[in-house]
């Protein structure tokens, strides 16, 4: 029997600066729609959530681009076998 689930995800291109080294680079962060909705419940926008996540790791966000939307599918049996 197959047991699959879907995740609505958003992929954001992000320009960041490492505050320890001063290096500027482009990065990508992928968030689930559920994470974004949870942030909205507490009054936080997707950009504020991304800024907070990067700031915790010592980065300064310079720019956040337009997200791409995609539905991801996962089969629990396949994931189980891969993790062994």
JSON list of C-alpha atoms in Angstrom, two decimals:
[
{"chain": "A", "resi": 1, "resn": "UNK", "atom": "CA", "xyz": [0.00, 0.00, 0.00]},
{"chain": "A", "resi": 2, "resn": "UNK", "atom": "CA", "xyz": [1.29, 3.45, -0.90]},
{"chain": "A", "resi": 3, "resn": "UNK", "atom": "CA", "xyz": [1.21, 6.28, 1.62]},
{"chain": "A", "resi": 4, "resn": "UNK", "atom": "CA", "xyz": [2.01, 9.61, -0.03]},
{"chain": "A", "resi": 5, "resn": "UNK", "atom": "CA", "xyz": [1.66, 13.20, 1.01]},
{"chain": "A", "resi": 6, "resn": "UNK", "atom": "CA", "xyz": [1.98, 16.55, -0.70]},
{"chain": "A", "resi": 7, "resn": "UNK", "atom": "CA", "xyz": [3.67, 19.74, 0.39]},
{"chain": "A", "resi": 8, "resn": "UNK", "atom": "CA", "xyz": [2.89, 23.10, -1.13]},
{"chain": "A", "resi": 9, "resn": "UNK", "atom": "CA", "xyz": [6.26, 24.87, -1.22]},
{"chain": "A", "resi": 10, "resn": "UNK", "atom": "CA", "xyz": [7.64, 28.28, -2.16]},
{"chain": "A", "resi": 11, "resn": "UNK", "atom": "CA", "xyz": [11.26, 28.82, -3.30]},
{"chain": "A", "resi": 12, "resn": "UNK", "atom": "CA", "xyz": [12.61, 32.32, -2.70]},
{"chain": "A", "resi": 13, "resn": "UNK", "atom": "CA", "xyz": [15.82, 33.65, -4.28]},
{"chain": "A", "resi": 14, "resn": "UNK", "atom": "CA", "xyz": [17.67, 35.66, -1.63]},
{"chain": "A", "resi": 15, "resn": "UNK", "atom": "CA", "xyz": [20.69, 37.95, -1.77]},
{"chain": "A", "resi": 16, "resn": "UNK", "atom": "CA", "xyz": [22.56, 37.85, 1.54]},
{"chain": "A", "resi": 17, "resn": "UNK", "atom": "CA", "xyz": [25.67, 39.26, 3.20]},
{"chain": "A", "resi": 18, "resn": "UNK", "atom": "CA", "xyz": [27.67, 37.19, 5.67]},
{"chain": "A", "resi": 19, "resn": "UNK", "atom": "CA", "xyz": [28.23, 39.59, 8.58]},
{"chain": "A", "resi": 20, "resn": "UNK", "atom": "CA", "xyz": [31.31, 37.65, 9.77]},
{"chain": "A", "resi": 21, "resn": "UNK", "atom": "CA", "xyz": [33.23, 37.76, 6.47]},
{"chain": "A", "resi": 22, "resn": "UNK", "atom": "CA", "xyz": [31.47, 40.53, 4.51]},
{"chain": "A", "resi": 23, "resn": "UNK", "atom": "CA", "xyz": [30.89, 38.13, 1.60]},
{"chain": "A", "resi": 24, "resn": "UNK", "atom": "CA", "xyz": [27.79, 38.85, -0.51]},
{"chain": "A", "resi": 25, "resn": "UNK", "atom": "CA", "xyz": [26.16, 35.92, -2.27]},
{"chain": "A", "resi": 26, "resn": "UNK", "atom": "CA", "xyz": [22.92, 34.61, -3.69]},
{"chain": "A", "resi": 27, "resn": "UNK", "atom": "CA", "xyz": [21.04, 31.86, -1.91]},
{"chain": "A", "resi": 28, "resn": "UNK", "atom": "CA", "xyz": [17.73, 30.03, -2.11]},
{"chain": "A", "resi": 29, "resn": "UNK", "atom": "CA", "xyz": [15.37, 29.26, 0.76]},
{"chain": "A", "resi": 30, "resn": "UNK", "atom": "CA", "xyz": [12.44, 26.89, 0.43]},
{"chain": "A", "resi": 31, "resn": "UNK", "atom": "CA", "xyz": [9.50, 27.22, 2.81]},
{"chain": "A", "resi": 32, "resn": "UNK", "atom": "CA", "xyz": [6.30, 25.25, 3.03]},
{"chain": "A", "resi": 33, "resn": "UNK", "atom": "CA", "xyz": [3.00, 27.01, 2.63]},
{"chain": "A", "resi": 34, "resn": "UNK", "atom": "CA", "xyz": [2.20, 25.91, 6.20]},
{"chain": "A", "resi": 35, "resn": "UNK", "atom": "CA", "xyz": [5.28, 27.73, 7.55]},
{"chain": "A", "resi": 36, "resn": "UNK", "atom": "CA", "xyz": [4.25, 30.88, 5.72]},
{"chain": "A", "resi": 37, "resn": "UNK", "atom": "CA", "xyz": [0.68, 30.63, 7.00]},
{"chain": "A", "resi": 38, "resn": "UNK", "atom": "CA", "xyz": [1.91, 30.14, 10.57]},
{"chain": "A", "resi": 39, "resn": "UNK", "atom": "CA", "xyz": [4.00, 33.31, 10.24]},
{"chain": "A", "resi": 40, "resn": "UNK", "atom": "CA", "xyz": [0.94, 35.20, 9.01]},
{"chain": "A", "resi": 41, "resn": "UNK", "atom": "CA", "xyz": [-1.07, 34.08, 12.04]},
{"chain": "A", "resi": 42, "resn": "UNK", "atom": "CA", "xyz": [1.41, 35.86, 14.32]},
{"chain": "A", "resi": 43, "resn": "UNK", "atom": "CA", "xyz": [1.44, 38.94, 12.09]},
{"chain": "A", "resi": 44, "resn": "UNK", "atom": "CA", "xyz": [4.67, 38.26, 10.24]},
{"chain": "A", "resi": 45, "resn": "UNK", "atom": "CA", "xyz": [5.09, 38.53, 6.47]},
{"chain": "A", "resi": 46, "resn": "UNK", "atom": "CA", "xyz": [7.06, 36.02, 4.41]},
{"chain": "A", "resi": 47, "resn": "UNK", "atom": "CA", "xyz": [9.86, 38.59, 4.06]},
{"chain": "A", "resi": 48, "resn": "UNK", "atom": "CA", "xyz": [10.01, 39.15, 7.82]},
{"chain": "A", "resi": 49, "resn": "UNK", "atom": "CA", "xyz": [10.18, 35.39, 8.37]},
{"chain": "A", "resi": 50, "resn": "UNK", "atom": "CA", "xyz": [13.05, 35.04, 5.90]},
{"chain": "A", "resi": 51, "resn": "UNK", "atom": "CA", "xyz": [14.93, 38.01, 7.40]},
{"chain": "A", "resi": 52, "resn": "UNK", "atom": "CA", "xyz": [14.60, 36.49, 10.88]},
{"chain": "A", "resi": 53, "resn": "UNK", "atom": "CA", "xyz": [15.77, 33.04, 9.73]},
{"chain": "A", "resi": 54, "resn": "UNK", "atom": "CA", "xyz": [18.89, 34.45, 8.05]},
{"chain": "A", "resi": 55, "resn": "UNK", "atom": "CA", "xyz": [19.66, 36.92, 10.85]},
{"chain": "A", "resi": 56, "resn": "UNK", "atom": "CA", "xyz": [19.77, 34.04, 13.36]},
{"chain": "A", "resi": 57, "resn": "UNK", "atom": "CA", "xyz": [22.56, 32.49, 11.28]},
{"chain": "A", "resi": 58, "resn": "UNK", "atom": "CA", "xyz": [24.62, 35.68, 11.06]},
{"chain": "A", "resi": 59, "resn": "UNK", "atom": "CA", "xyz": [23.48, 36.91, 7.64]},
{"chain": "A", "resi": 60, "resn": "UNK", "atom": "CA", "xyz": [21.96, 40.21, 6.56]},
{"chain": "A", "resi": 61, "resn": "UNK", "atom": "CA", "xyz": [19.30, 39.94, 3.84]},
{"chain": "A", "resi": 62, "resn": "UNK", "atom": "CA", "xyz": [19.88, 42.41, 1.01]},
{"chain": "A", "resi": 63, "resn": "UNK", "atom": "CA", "xyz": [17.04, 41.37, -1.30]},
{"chain": "A", "resi": 64, "resn": "UNK", "atom": "CA", "xyz": [14.27, 38.77, -1.55]},
{"chain": "A", "resi": 65, "resn": "UNK", "atom": "CA", "xyz": [13.01, 37.89, -5.01]},
{"chain": "A", "resi": 66, "resn": "UNK", "atom": "CA", "xyz": [9.68, 36.62, -6.26]},
{"chain": "A", "resi": 67, "resn": "UNK", "atom": "CA", "xyz": [8.97, 33.06, -5.08]},
{"chain": "A", "resi": 68, "resn": "UNK", "atom": "CA", "xyz": [8.31, 30.10, -7.33]},
{"chain": "A", "resi": 69, "resn": "UNK", "atom": "CA", "xyz": [5.45, 27.82, -6.32]},
{"chain": "A", "resi": 70, "resn": "UNK", "atom": "CA", "xyz": [5.58, 24.06, -6.57]},
{"chain": "A", "resi": 71, "resn": "UNK", "atom": "CA", "xyz": [3.75, 21.06, -5.17]},
{"chain": "A", "resi": 72, "resn": "UNK", "atom": "CA", "xyz": [6.11, 18.40, -3.83]},
{"chain": "A", "resi": 73, "resn": "UNK", "atom": "CA", "xyz": [5.10, 14.76, -3.46]},
{"chain": "A", "resi": 74, "resn": "UNK", "atom": "CA", "xyz": [6.68, 12.23, -1.10]},
{"chain": "A", "resi": 75, "resn": "UNK", "atom": "CA", "xyz": [6.15, 8.50, -0.67]},
{"chain": "A", "resi": 76, "resn": "UNK", "atom": "CA", "xyz": [6.70, 7.45, 2.94]},
{"chain": "A", "resi": 77, "resn": "UNK", "atom": "CA", "xyz": [7.82, 3.94, 1.99]},
{"chain": "A", "resi": 78, "resn": "UNK", "atom": "CA", "xyz": [10.49, 5.30, -0.36]},
{"chain": "A", "resi": 79, "resn": "UNK", "atom": "CA", "xyz": [11.71, 7.76, 2.29]},
{"chain": "A", "resi": 80, "resn": "UNK", "atom": "CA", "xyz": [11.91, 4.96, 4.84]},
{"chain": "A", "resi": 81, "resn": "UNK", "atom": "CA", "xyz": [14.03, 2.78, 2.55]},
{"chain": "A", "resi": 82, "resn": "UNK", "atom": "CA", "xyz": [16.33, 5.73, 1.70]},
{"chain": "A", "resi": 83, "resn": "UNK", "atom": "CA", "xyz": [16.95, 6.44, 5.40]},
{"chain": "A", "resi": 84, "resn": "UNK", "atom": "CA", "xyz": [18.11, 2.92, 6.26]}
]
